[in-house]
PDB file of C-alpha atoms in Angstrom:
ATOM      1  CA  MET A 625      44.357 139.180  88.723  1.00 48.00           C
ATOM      2  CA  LYS A 626      45.660 137.130  91.629  1.00 48.00           C
ATOM      3  CA  LYS A 627      44.932 133.955  89.646  1.00 48.00           C
ATOM      4  CA  HIS A 628      47.055 135.178  86.696  1.00 48.00           C
ATOM      5  CA  ILE A 629      49.939 136.078  89.022  1.00 47.00           C
ATOM      6  CA  LEU A 630      49.886 132.598  90.614  1.00 48.00           C
ATOM      7  CA  HIS A 631      49.771 131.007  87.140  1.00 48.00           C
ATOM      8  CA  ALA A 632      52.758 133.078  86.022  1.00 45.00           C
ATOM      9  CA  MET A 633      54.736 132.190  89.183  1.00 48.00           C
ATOM     10  CA  LEU A 634      54.087 128.459  88.616  1.00 47.00           C
ATOM     11  CA  ILE A 635      55.369 128.734  85.043  1.00 43.00           C
ATOM     12  CA  LEU A 636      58.577 130.497  86.306  1.00 41.00           C
ATOM     13  CA  ILE A 637      59.149 127.809  88.952  1.00 43.00           C
ATOM     14  CA  LEU A 638      58.737 124.983  86.434  1.00 42.00           C
ATOM     15  CA  ALA A 639      61.024 126.684  83.954  1.00 37.00           C
ATOM     16  CA  GLY A 640      63.757 127.270  86.517  1.00 39.00           C
ATOM     17  CA  CYS A 641      63.743 123.936  88.357  1.00 44.00           C
ATOM     18  CA  TYR A 642      62.622 121.117  86.063  1.00 42.00           C
ATOM     19  CA  THR A 643      64.210 119.409  83.088  1.00 46.00           C
ATOM     20  CA  PRO A 644      62.357 118.567  79.858  1.00 51.00           C
ATOM     21  CA  LEU A 645      60.089 115.535  79.676  1.00 58.00           C
ATOM     22  CA  ASN A 646      61.614 112.023  79.587  1.00 60.00           C
ATOM     23  CA  ASN A 647      60.621 109.461  76.995  1.00 55.00           C
ATOM     24  CA  SER A 648      57.928 108.344  79.386  1.00 65.00           C
ATOM     25  CA  GLY A 649      56.424 111.848  79.377  1.00 80.00           C
ATOM     26  CA  VAL A 650      57.491 112.590  82.954  1.00 87.00           C
ATOM     27  CA  ALA A 651      59.568 115.643  83.986  1.00 90.00           C
ATOM     28  CA  THR A 652      62.437 115.292  86.456  1.00 93.00           C
ATOM     29  CA  THR A 653      64.243 117.735  88.749  1.00 94.00           C
ATOM     30  CA  LYS A 654      67.704 116.600  87.654  1.00 95.00           C
ATOM     31  CA  PRO A 655      69.108 115.879  84.174  1.00 94.00           C
ATOM     32  CA  TRP A 656      70.725 112.715  85.531  1.00 96.00           C
ATOM     33  CA  LEU A 657      67.373 111.269  86.803  1.00 95.00           C
ATOM     34  CA  GLU A 658      65.626 109.368  84.067  1.00 93.00           C
ATOM     35  CA  VAL A 659      62.138 107.850  84.161  1.00 93.00           C
ATOM     36  CA  SER A 660      61.902 105.056  81.582  1.00 87.00           C
ATOM     37  CA  GLY A 661      58.453 103.630  82.493  1.00 86.00           C
ATOM     38  CA  LYS A 662      55.379 104.291  84.582  1.00 87.00           C
ATOM     39  CA  LYS A 663      52.179 102.694  85.800  1.00 89.00           C
ATOM     40  CA  LEU A 664      48.812 104.472  85.769  1.00 87.00           C
ATOM     41  CA  ASP A 665      45.593 103.872  87.665  1.00 85.00           C
ATOM     42  CA  PHE A 666      42.100 103.932  86.155  1.00 89.00           C
ATOM     43  CA  ASP A 667      41.999 107.718  86.484  1.00 85.00           C
ATOM     44  CA  GLY A 668      45.220 108.098  84.468  1.00 84.00           C
ATOM     45  CA  LYS A 669      47.279 109.119  87.517  1.00 88.00           C
ATOM     46  CA  GLN A 670      50.752 107.664  87.943  1.00 89.00           C
ATOM     47  CA  TYR A 671      51.127 105.392  90.994  1.00 89.00           C
ATOM     48  CA  ASP A 672      54.511 103.891  90.155  1.00 91.00           C
ATOM     49  CA  SER A 673      57.492 104.545  87.893  1.00 92.00           C
ATOM     50  CA  CYS A 674      60.847 103.004  86.952  1.00 92.00           C
ATOM     51  CA  TYR A 675      63.668 105.455  87.527  1.00 94.00           C
ATOM     52  CA  GLN A 676      67.448 105.370  86.876  1.00 94.00           C
ATOM     53  CA  PHE A 677      70.367 107.512  88.001  1.00 95.00           C
ATOM     54  CA  LYS A 678      72.696 108.373  85.114  1.00 93.00           C
ATOM     55  CA  LEU A 679      75.736 108.979  87.317  1.00 93.00           C
ATOM     56  CA  HIS A 680      79.487 108.962  86.723  1.00 89.00           C
ATOM     57  CA  PHE A 681      82.240 108.985  89.368  1.00 89.00           C
ATOM     58  CA  TRP A 682      85.522 110.579  90.167  1.00 87.00           C
ATOM     59  CA  PRO A 683      87.691 108.805  91.013  1.00 85.00           C
ATOM     60  CA  GLN A 684      86.238 106.125  88.772  1.00 79.00           C
ATOM     61  CA  GLU A 685      87.404 103.346  91.194  1.00 81.00           C
ATOM     62  CA  ALA A 686      84.786 104.530  93.711  1.00 87.00           C
ATOM     63  CA  ALA A 687      82.097 102.861  91.597  1.00 86.00           C
ATOM     64  CA  GLN A 688      83.711  99.493  92.366  1.00 80.00           C
ATOM     65  CA  SER A 689      82.371  99.800  95.925  1.00 85.00           C
ATOM     66  CA  LEU A 690      78.772  99.799  94.673  1.00 88.00           C
ATOM     67  CA  SER A 691      76.374  97.370  93.154  1.00 85.00           C
ATOM     68  CA  LEU A 692      75.421  99.472  90.160  1.00 86.00           C
ATOM     69  CA  LYS A 693      72.242  97.393  89.631  1.00 87.00           C
ATOM     70  CA  GLU A 694      71.106  97.614  93.232  1.00 89.00           C
ATOM     71  CA  SER A 695      71.977 101.366  93.233  1.00 93.00           C
ATOM     72  CA  CYS A 696      69.673 101.923  90.225  1.00 93.00           C
ATOM     73  CA  ILE A 697      72.611 103.118  88.087  1.00 91.00           C
ATOM     74  CA  SER A 698      73.024 100.355  85.520  1.00 85.00           C
ATOM     75  CA  GLY A 699      69.262  99.723  85.368  1.00 86.00           C
ATOM     76  CA  CYS A 700      65.984 101.255  86.470  1.00 90.00           C
ATOM     77  CA  CYS A 701      64.229 100.576  89.773  1.00 93.00           C
ATOM     78  CA  TRP A 702      60.542 100.705  90.529  1.00 93.00           C
ATOM     79  CA  ARG A 703      59.689 103.433  92.960  1.00 94.00           C
ATOM     80  CA  SER A 704      57.237 101.135  94.790  1.00 92.00           C
ATOM     81  CA  ASP A 705      60.131  98.782  95.549  1.00 93.00           C
ATOM     82  CA  LYS A 706      62.772 101.369  96.400  1.00 93.00           C
ATOM     83  CA  GLU A 707      62.174 105.072  97.030  1.00 94.00           C
ATOM     84  CA  GLU A 708      65.515 105.527  98.796  1.00 96.00           C
ATOM     85  CA  VAL A 709      68.970 104.513  97.600  1.00 97.00           C
ATOM     86  CA  VAL A 710      72.150 104.707  99.732  1.00 97.00           C
ATOM     87  CA  LEU A 711      75.506 104.775  97.946  1.00 97.00           C
ATOM     88  CA  ASP A 712      77.946 103.325 100.537  1.00 96.00           C
ATOM     89  CA  PHE A 713      81.456 103.909  99.293  1.00 95.00           C
ATOM     90  CA  ASN A 714      83.283 102.482 102.357  1.00 95.00           C
ATOM     91  CA  LYS A 715      81.263  99.274 102.672  1.00 90.00           C
ATOM     92  CA  TYR A 716      84.263  97.090 101.855  1.00 86.00           C
ATOM     93  CA  PHE A 717      86.991  99.241 103.348  1.00 91.00           C
ATOM     94  CA  GLU A 718      87.809  96.931 106.252  1.00 90.00           C
ATOM     95  CA  SER A 719      87.905  93.752 104.103  1.00 82.00           C
ATOM     96  CA  ASP A 720      89.993  95.440 101.416  1.00 82.00           C
ATOM     97  CA  LEU A 721      92.479  96.592 103.988  1.00 87.00           C
ATOM     98  CA  SER A 722      92.808  93.165 105.574  1.00 84.00           C
ATOM     99  CA  ILE A 723      93.073  91.255 102.289  1.00 77.00           C
ATOM    100  CA  ARG A 724      95.027  93.567  99.996  1.00 76.00           C
ATOM    101  CA  GLY A 725      96.944  95.549 102.600  1.00 85.00           C
ATOM    102  CA  ARG A 726      95.770  98.850 101.059  1.00 85.00           C
ATOM    103  CA  ALA A 727      92.427 100.553 100.838  1.00 89.00           C
ATOM    104  CA  ARG A 728      90.787 103.921 100.212  1.00 91.00           C
ATOM    105  CA  LYS A 729      88.387 105.605 102.581  1.00 95.00           C
ATOM    106  CA  TYR A 730      86.045 107.978 100.690  1.00 95.00           C
ATOM    107  CA  THR A 731      84.359 111.207 101.739  1.00 96.00           C
ATOM    108  CA  PRO A 732      81.444 111.516 101.810  1.00 97.00           C
ATOM    109  CA  ALA A 733      81.203 107.915 102.977  1.00 97.00           C
ATOM    110  CA  LYS A 734      77.502 107.696 101.955  1.00 97.00           C
ATOM    111  CA  ILE A 735      75.163 109.533  99.646  1.00 98.00           C
ATOM    112  CA  THR A 736      71.410 109.108 100.083  1.00 98.00           C
ATOM    113  CA  LEU A 737      69.036 109.573  97.174  1.00 98.00           C
ATOM    114  CA  LYS A 738      65.269 109.865  97.772  1.00 97.00           C
ATOM    115  CA  VAL A 739      62.822 109.760  94.903  1.00 97.00           C
ATOM    116  CA  HIS A 740      59.260 111.253  94.986  1.00 95.00           C
ATOM    117  CA  HIS A 741      56.627 111.913  92.324  1.00 93.00           C
ATOM    118  CA  SER A 742      54.044 114.716  92.073  1.00 93.00           C
ATOM    119  CA  ASN A 743      51.016 113.902  89.933  1.00 91.00           C
ATOM    120  CA  LEU A 744      49.947 117.544  90.161  1.00 91.00           C
ATOM    121  CA  LEU A 745      53.129 118.681  88.382  1.00 92.00           C
ATOM    122  CA  ASN A 746      53.794 115.405  86.533  1.00 91.00           C
ATOM    123  CA  THR A 747      57.331 115.598  87.919  1.00 93.00           C
ATOM    124  CA  THR A 748      59.589 113.096  89.683  1.00 95.00           C
ATOM    125  CA  LYS A 749      61.888 114.720  92.209  1.00 95.00           C
ATOM    126  CA  VAL A 750      65.173 113.436  93.705  1.00 96.00           C
ATOM    127  CA  THR A 751      66.718 114.843  96.884  1.00 96.00           C
ATOM    128  CA  VAL A 752      70.411 114.315  97.573  1.00 97.00           C
ATOM    129  CA  SER A 753      72.055 114.090 101.025  1.00 96.00           C
ATOM    130  CA  PRO A 754      74.538 115.514 101.702  1.00 96.00           C
ATOM    131  CA  ARG A 755      73.409 118.404  99.597  1.00 93.00           C
ATOM    132  CA  GLY A 756      75.695 119.198  96.665  1.00 93.00           C
ATOM    133  CA  ALA A 757      77.342 115.750  96.611  1.00 95.00           C
ATOM    134  CA  ILE A 758      76.242 115.291  93.001  1.00 96.00           C
ATOM    135  CA  THR A 759      76.707 117.981  90.335  1.00 94.00           C
ATOM    136  CA  ASN A 760      73.965 118.932  87.921  1.00 94.00           C
ATOM    137  CA  SER A 761      75.676 116.868  85.230  1.00 92.00           C
ATOM    138  CA  GLY A 762      75.545 113.714  87.380  1.00 93.00           C
ATOM    139  CA  LEU A 763      79.173 113.724  88.561  1.00 92.00           C
ATOM    140  CA  VAL A 764      79.788 112.183  91.956  1.00 94.00           C
ATOM    141  CA  LYS A 765      83.046 113.714  93.034  1.00 90.00           C
ATOM    142  CA  LEU A 766      84.658 112.204  96.108  1.00 93.00           C
ATOM    143  CA  SER A 767      87.815 112.819  98.077  1.00 92.00           C
ATOM    144  CA  TYR A 768      89.719 109.933  99.681  1.00 92.00           C
ATOM    145  CA  LYS A 769      92.616 108.952 101.862  1.00 92.00           C
ATOM    146  CA  GLU A 770      94.858 105.943 101.331  1.00 90.00           C
ATOM    147  CA  TYR A 771      95.330 103.541 104.258  1.00 93.00           C
ATOM    148  CA  GLU A 772      97.847 100.705 104.651  1.00 91.00           C
ATOM    149  CA  ASN A 773      98.024  97.582 106.761  1.00 90.00           C
ATOM    150  CA  PRO A 774     101.786  97.095 107.285  1.00 91.00           C
ATOM    151  CA  THR A 775     101.378  93.535 108.634  1.00 89.00           C
ATOM    152  CA  ARG A 776      99.372  92.376 105.658  1.00 84.00           C
ATOM    153  CA  LEU A 777     101.718  94.116 103.220  1.00 83.00           C
ATOM    154  CA  ALA A 778     104.698  92.372 104.828  1.00 86.00           C
ATOM    155  CA  GLN A 779     102.900  89.015 104.516  1.00 83.00           C
ATOM    156  CA  LEU A 780     102.214  89.609 100.815  1.00 74.00           C
ATOM    157  CA  GLU A 781     105.762  90.715 100.207  1.00 78.00           C
ATOM    158  CA  GLN A 782     107.165  87.690 101.999  1.00 79.00           C
ATOM    159  CA  SER A 783     104.873  85.381 100.009  1.00 68.00           C
ATOM    160  CA  ALA A 784     106.002  86.955  96.751  1.00 64.00           C
ATOM    161  CA  ARG A 785     109.687  86.557  97.667  1.00 71.00           C
ATOM    162  CA  GLN A 786     109.152  82.904  98.623  1.00 70.00           C
ATOM    163  CA  GLN A 787     107.409  82.169  95.306  1.00 59.00           C
ATOM    164  CA  GLN A 788     110.172  83.922  93.397  1.00 62.00           C
ATOM    165  CA  ALA A 789     112.908  82.047  95.268  1.00 67.00           C
ATOM    166  CA  LEU A 790     111.157  78.695  94.765  1.00 66.00           C
ATOM    167  CA  ALA A 791     110.719  79.350  91.021  1.00 60.00           C
ATOM    168  CA  ALA A 792     114.392  80.405  90.692  1.00 65.00           C
ATOM    169  CA  ALA A 793     115.573  77.317  92.587  1.00 67.00           C
ATOM    170  CA  GLN A 794     113.511  74.977  90.463  1.00 61.00           C
ATOM    171  CA  THR A 795     114.778  76.718  87.284  1.00 62.00           C
ATOM    172  CA  ALA A 796     118.354  76.161  88.364  1.00 65.00           C
ATOM    173  CA  ALA A 797     117.672  72.576  89.361  1.00 65.00           C
ATOM    174  CA  TYR A 798     116.030  71.854  86.034  1.00 59.00           C
ATOM    175  CA  TYR A 799     119.008  73.124  84.012  1.00 60.00           C
ATOM    176  CA  GLN A 800     121.498  71.329  86.277  1.00 68.00           C
ATOM    177  CA  GLY A 801     119.536  68.128  85.725  1.00 64.00           C
ATOM    178  CA  GLN A 802     119.661  68.748  82.011  1.00 59.00           C
ATOM    179  CA  GLN A 803     123.449  69.063  82.117  1.00 63.00           C
ATOM    180  CA  ALA A 804     123.840  65.952  84.273  1.00 63.00           C
ATOM    181  CA  THR A 805     121.829  63.760  81.950  1.00 58.00           C
ATOM    182  CA  ARG A 806     123.472  65.009  78.749  1.00 57.00           C
ATOM    183  CA  PRO A 807     125.685  62.204  77.309  1.00 53.00           C
ATOM    184  CA  GLU A 808     129.394  62.966  76.693  1.00 52.00           C
ATOM    185  CA  THR A 809     129.524  61.134  73.300  1.00 45.00           C
ATOM    186  CA  GLY A 810     126.489  62.869  71.947  1.00 48.00           C
ATOM    187  CA  ASN A 811     124.897  59.519  71.107  1.00 49.00           C
ATOM    188  CA  LEU A 812     122.012  58.137  73.127  1.00 43.00           C
ATOM    189  CA  THR A 813     120.912  54.526  73.238  1.00 45.00           C
ATOM    190  CA  LYS A 814     117.228  53.798  73.059  1.00 45.00           C
ATOM    191  CA  SER A 815     117.083  52.994  76.793  1.00 43.00           C
ATOM    192  CA  SER A 816     118.877  56.210  77.784  1.00 43.00           C
ATOM    193  CA  LYS A 817     116.495  58.300  75.722  1.00 41.00           C
ATOM    194  CA  ILE A 818     113.582  56.753  77.466  1.00 39.00           C
ATOM    195  CA  LYS A 819     115.188  57.330  80.881  1.00 41.00           C
ATOM    196  CA  LYS A 820     115.954  60.979  80.087  1.00 40.00           C
ATOM    197  CA  SER A 821     112.379  61.626  78.901  1.00 41.00           C
ATOM    198  CA  ALA A 822     110.947  59.978  81.952  1.00 39.00           C
ATOM    199  CA  THR A 823     113.019  62.054  84.387  1.00 40.00           C
ATOM    200  CA  ALA A 824     112.929  65.417  82.581  1.00 39.00           C
ATOM    201  CA  SER A 825     109.256  65.736  81.607  1.00 43.00           C
ATOM    202  CA  PRO A 826     107.801  65.776  85.156  1.00 49.00           C
ATOM    203  CA  SER A 827     110.339  68.469  86.123  1.00 75.00           C
ATOM    204  CA  GLN A 828     109.286  70.618  83.163  1.00 84.00           C
ATOM    205  CA  ASP A 829     105.616  70.203  84.055  1.00 85.00           C
ATOM    206  CA  GLU A 830     106.309  71.579  87.521  1.00 88.00           C
ATOM    207  CA  LEU A 831     108.623  74.228  86.120  1.00 89.00           C
ATOM    208  CA  ALA A 832     105.897  75.436  83.770  1.00 90.00           C
ATOM    209  CA  LYS A 833     103.492  75.713  86.669  1.00 90.00           C
ATOM    210  CA  GLU A 834     105.989  77.697  88.758  1.00 88.00           C
ATOM    211  CA  ILE A 835     106.651  80.090  85.919  1.00 89.00           C
ATOM    212  CA  PHE A 836     102.909  80.542  85.575  1.00 91.00           C
ATOM    213  CA  GLN A 837     102.577  81.235  89.310  1.00 87.00           C
ATOM    214  CA  ARG A 838     105.458  83.692  89.259  1.00 86.00           C
ATOM    215  CA  TYR A 839     104.131  85.849  86.392  1.00 87.00           C
ATOM    216  CA  VAL A 840     100.346  85.385  86.540  1.00 89.00           C
ATOM    217  CA  GLY A 841      99.605  84.192  90.115  1.00 86.00           C
ATOM    218  CA  THR A 842      98.910  87.683  91.485  1.00 83.00           C
ATOM    219  CA  LYS A 843      96.571  88.523  88.584  1.00 87.00           C
ATOM    220  CA  VAL A 844      94.630  85.312  89.123  1.00 89.00           C
ATOM    221  CA  ASP A 845      94.324  86.167  92.869  1.00 85.00           C
ATOM    222  CA  THR A 846      93.037  89.623  91.956  1.00 85.00           C
ATOM    223  CA  PHE A 847      90.508  88.111  89.523  1.00 89.00           C
ATOM    224  CA  PHE A 848      88.987  85.858  92.245  1.00 87.00           C
ATOM    225  CA  TYR A 849      89.119  88.707  94.773  1.00 84.00           C
ATOM    226  CA  GLN A 850      86.997  90.830  92.402  1.00 86.00           C
ATOM    227  CA  MET A 851      84.644  87.862  91.902  1.00 85.00           C
ATOM    228  CA  ASP A 852      84.258  87.611  95.668  1.00 83.00           C
ATOM    229  CA  LYS A 853      83.405  91.295  95.829  1.00 83.00           C
ATOM    230  CA  THR A 854      80.757  90.855  93.143  1.00 81.00           C
ATOM    231  CA  TYR A 855      79.140  88.016  95.092  1.00 80.00           C
ATOM    232  CA  LYS A 856      79.141  90.092  98.252  1.00 80.00           C
ATOM    233  CA  LYS A 857      77.508  93.052  96.435  1.00 75.00           C
ATOM    234  CA  GLN A 858      74.734  90.674  95.377  1.00 70.00           C
ATOM    235  CA  GLY A 859      74.268  89.385  98.942  1.00 75.00           C
ATOM    236  CA  ALA A 860      75.717  85.960  98.056  1.00 78.00           C
ATOM    237  CA  VAL A 861      78.551  83.867  99.502  1.00 80.00           C
ATOM    238  CA  PHE A 862      81.756  82.911  97.635  1.00 83.00           C
ATOM    239  CA  PHE A 863      84.324  80.685  99.375  1.00 83.00           C
ATOM    240  CA  LEU A 864      87.460  80.037  97.258  1.00 82.00           C
ATOM    241  CA  SER A 865      89.444  76.969  98.202  1.00 77.00           C
ATOM    242  CA  GLU A 866      91.865  74.982  96.029  1.00 77.00           C
ATOM    243  CA  ARG A 867      93.425  76.172  92.751  1.00 82.00           C
ATOM    244  CA  LEU A 868      94.190  73.448  90.236  1.00 89.00           C
ATOM    245  CA  LEU A 869      96.872  73.739  87.502  1.00 92.00           C
ATOM    246  CA  GLN A 870      97.179  71.144  84.760  1.00 91.00           C
ATOM    247  CA  ALA A 871     100.224  71.322  82.447  1.00 91.00           C
ATOM    248  CA  LYS A 872     100.209  69.652  79.039  1.00 90.00           C
ATOM    249  CA  PRO A 873     103.131  69.650  76.585  1.00 91.00           C
ATOM    250  CA  THR A 874     102.556  71.097  73.118  1.00 89.00           C
ATOM    251  CA  ASP A 875     104.154  70.166  69.843  1.00 87.00           C
ATOM    252  CA  THR A 876     106.809  72.828  70.461  1.00 87.00           C
ATOM    253  CA  THR A 877     109.748  71.875  72.642  1.00 85.00           C
ATOM    254  CA  ASN A 878     109.661  73.383  76.165  1.00 86.00           C
ATOM    255  CA  VAL A 879     106.229  74.984  75.497  1.00 90.00           C
ATOM    256  CA  TYR A 880     103.328  73.931  77.705  1.00 92.00           C
ATOM    257  CA  THR A 881      99.589  74.682  77.975  1.00 93.00           C
ATOM    258  CA  ILE A 882      98.504  75.456  81.534  1.00 94.00           C
ATOM    259  CA  MET A 883      94.803  74.967  82.270  1.00 92.00           C
ATOM    260  CA  CYS A 884      93.853  76.873  85.393  1.00 93.00           C
ATOM    261  CA  HIS A 885      90.770  76.092  87.526  1.00 91.00           C
ATOM    262  CA  ALA A 886      89.712  76.858  91.100  1.00 88.00           C
ATOM    263  CA  LYS A 887      87.416  75.064  93.484  1.00 88.00           C
ATOM    264  CA  ALA A 888      84.844  77.162  95.307  1.00 86.00           C
ATOM    265  CA  ARG A 889      81.568  76.937  97.261  1.00 85.00           C
ATOM    266  CA  THR A 890      78.852  79.406  96.452  1.00 84.00           C
ATOM    267  CA  GLY A 891      75.305  80.107  97.622  1.00 80.00           C
ATOM    268  CA  LEU A 892      72.822  82.657  98.955  1.00 75.00           C
ATOM    269  CA  ASP A 893      73.887  81.892 102.527  1.00 73.00           C
ATOM    270  CA  VAL A 894      76.488  79.795 104.422  1.00 71.00           C
ATOM    271  CA  LYS A 895      73.872  77.108 105.131  1.00 74.00           C
ATOM    272  CA  GLN A 896      73.126  76.419 101.484  1.00 75.00           C
ATOM    273  CA  LEU A 897      76.432  76.199  99.588  1.00 79.00           C
ATOM    274  CA  ARG A 898      77.189  74.142  96.513  1.00 80.00           C
ATOM    275  CA  ALA A 899      80.498  73.107  95.061  1.00 83.00           C
ATOM    276  CA  SER A 900      81.560  74.894  91.892  1.00 83.00           C
ATOM    277  CA  THR A 901      84.597  75.018  89.627  1.00 87.00           C
ATOM    278  CA  PHE A 902      85.650  78.303  88.058  1.00 89.00           C
ATOM    279  CA  SER A 903      88.056  78.660  85.133  1.00 90.00           C
ATOM    280  CA  CYS A 904      91.018  80.989  85.447  1.00 93.00           C
ATOM    281  CA  GLY A 905      91.919  80.531  81.816  1.00 91.00           C
ATOM    282  CA  ASN A 906      94.181  78.583  79.495  1.00 92.00           C
ATOM    283  CA  TRP A 907      97.767  79.812  79.156  1.00 94.00           C
ATOM    284  CA  GLN A 908     100.846  79.062  77.102  1.00 93.00           C
ATOM    285  CA  VAL A 909     104.115  78.838  79.063  1.00 92.00           C
ATOM    286  CA  ASN A 910     107.477  78.792  77.341  1.00 89.00           C
ATOM    287  CA  VAL A 911     109.951  77.289  79.837  1.00 87.00           C
ATOM    288  CA  SER A 912     113.044  78.265  77.916  1.00 81.00           C
ATOM    289  CA  GLN A 913     112.008  81.911  77.381  1.00 82.00           C
ATOM    290  CA  GLN A 914     110.265  82.235  80.782  1.00 84.00           C
ATOM    291  CA  THR A 915     107.120  83.710  79.156  1.00 87.00           C
ATOM    292  CA  VAL A 916     103.374  83.282  79.847  1.00 92.00           C
ATOM    293  CA  LEU A 917     100.749  84.161  77.228  1.00 92.00           C
ATOM    294  CA  PRO A 918      96.923  84.043  77.491  1.00 92.00           C
ATOM    295  CA  ILE A 919      95.148  81.697  75.075  1.00 90.00           C
ATOM    296  CA  ASP A 920      91.411  82.008  75.690  1.00 88.00           C
ATOM    297  CA  LYS A 921      89.107  84.948  76.548  1.00 88.00           C
ATOM    298  CA  ARG A 922      89.150  84.271  80.255  1.00 89.00           C
ATOM    299  CA  ALA A 923      92.945  84.316  80.309  1.00 91.00           C
ATOM    300  CA  GLN A 924      92.960  87.542  78.265  1.00 89.00           C
ATOM    301  CA  LEU A 925      90.577  89.113  80.761  1.00 89.00           C
ATOM    302  CA  ILE A 926      92.832  88.138  83.686  1.00 90.00           C
ATOM    303  CA  ALA A 927      96.008  89.226  81.837  1.00 87.00           C
ATOM    304  CA  GLY A 928      94.526  92.744  81.533  1.00 83.00           C
ATOM    305  CA  ILE A 929      93.932  93.100  85.267  1.00 74.00           C
TER     306      ILE A 929
END
């Protein structure tokens, strides 16, 4: 009689706490915990498994603080390599505040996930700390507070004003130069045409670059900033140095192609860095209309930032 009661209690416990079997034939204690593979010993008992957390976040930007691969969210992790995962949402708070002038501080700052397996129940269990930080559907809901660095914001604002003023001054100088070199009779000799072309073209090259910097410079900075964060998440080093802009005239008057590249040094640590060049896209700049359009996929990606 006692044996039947214990058996019935075990069935009730399993029915109330555990989800259906995964594709690997292993039950889990949460719908958002998936076991996609397992390793068995000679007795058929599981000694390792590859698990994945099917999580989503609110606010969605919180996920940018994590390495989704290292956190076993975008791919599975073997339990023998990693039984505990810490989601650290404030890892880059200080660097974000110092570089961008604004940053969010999330609560809870960290969520710890521990994975265990019971061969007796054929069930993989995950415990969450703090308790209740993840809903049964896999939603990680965080609260946050916005912080600002007034000194850094002032620096960024001043830099933007300087770039805008420089571009405006060069635009005015270019058109003044065009007026000064325009002949009164409307007829140009061969030598004067050559002289005008030689003096105006370099100015337009620089003007095209300044228009590019004015309208796209911030987006390019953001692109490389995100690349730096990606390297940091992977435990690597990314040092950005010089940005190179090359302007080439097209067949259309006053329209240029800007080819953007940046020099950088990358590596697994500061002692082993190698020089690299990263593309920031090819762009079309219309000097007369003051417009900048992306040409290739990299430029389109940056334009959407």
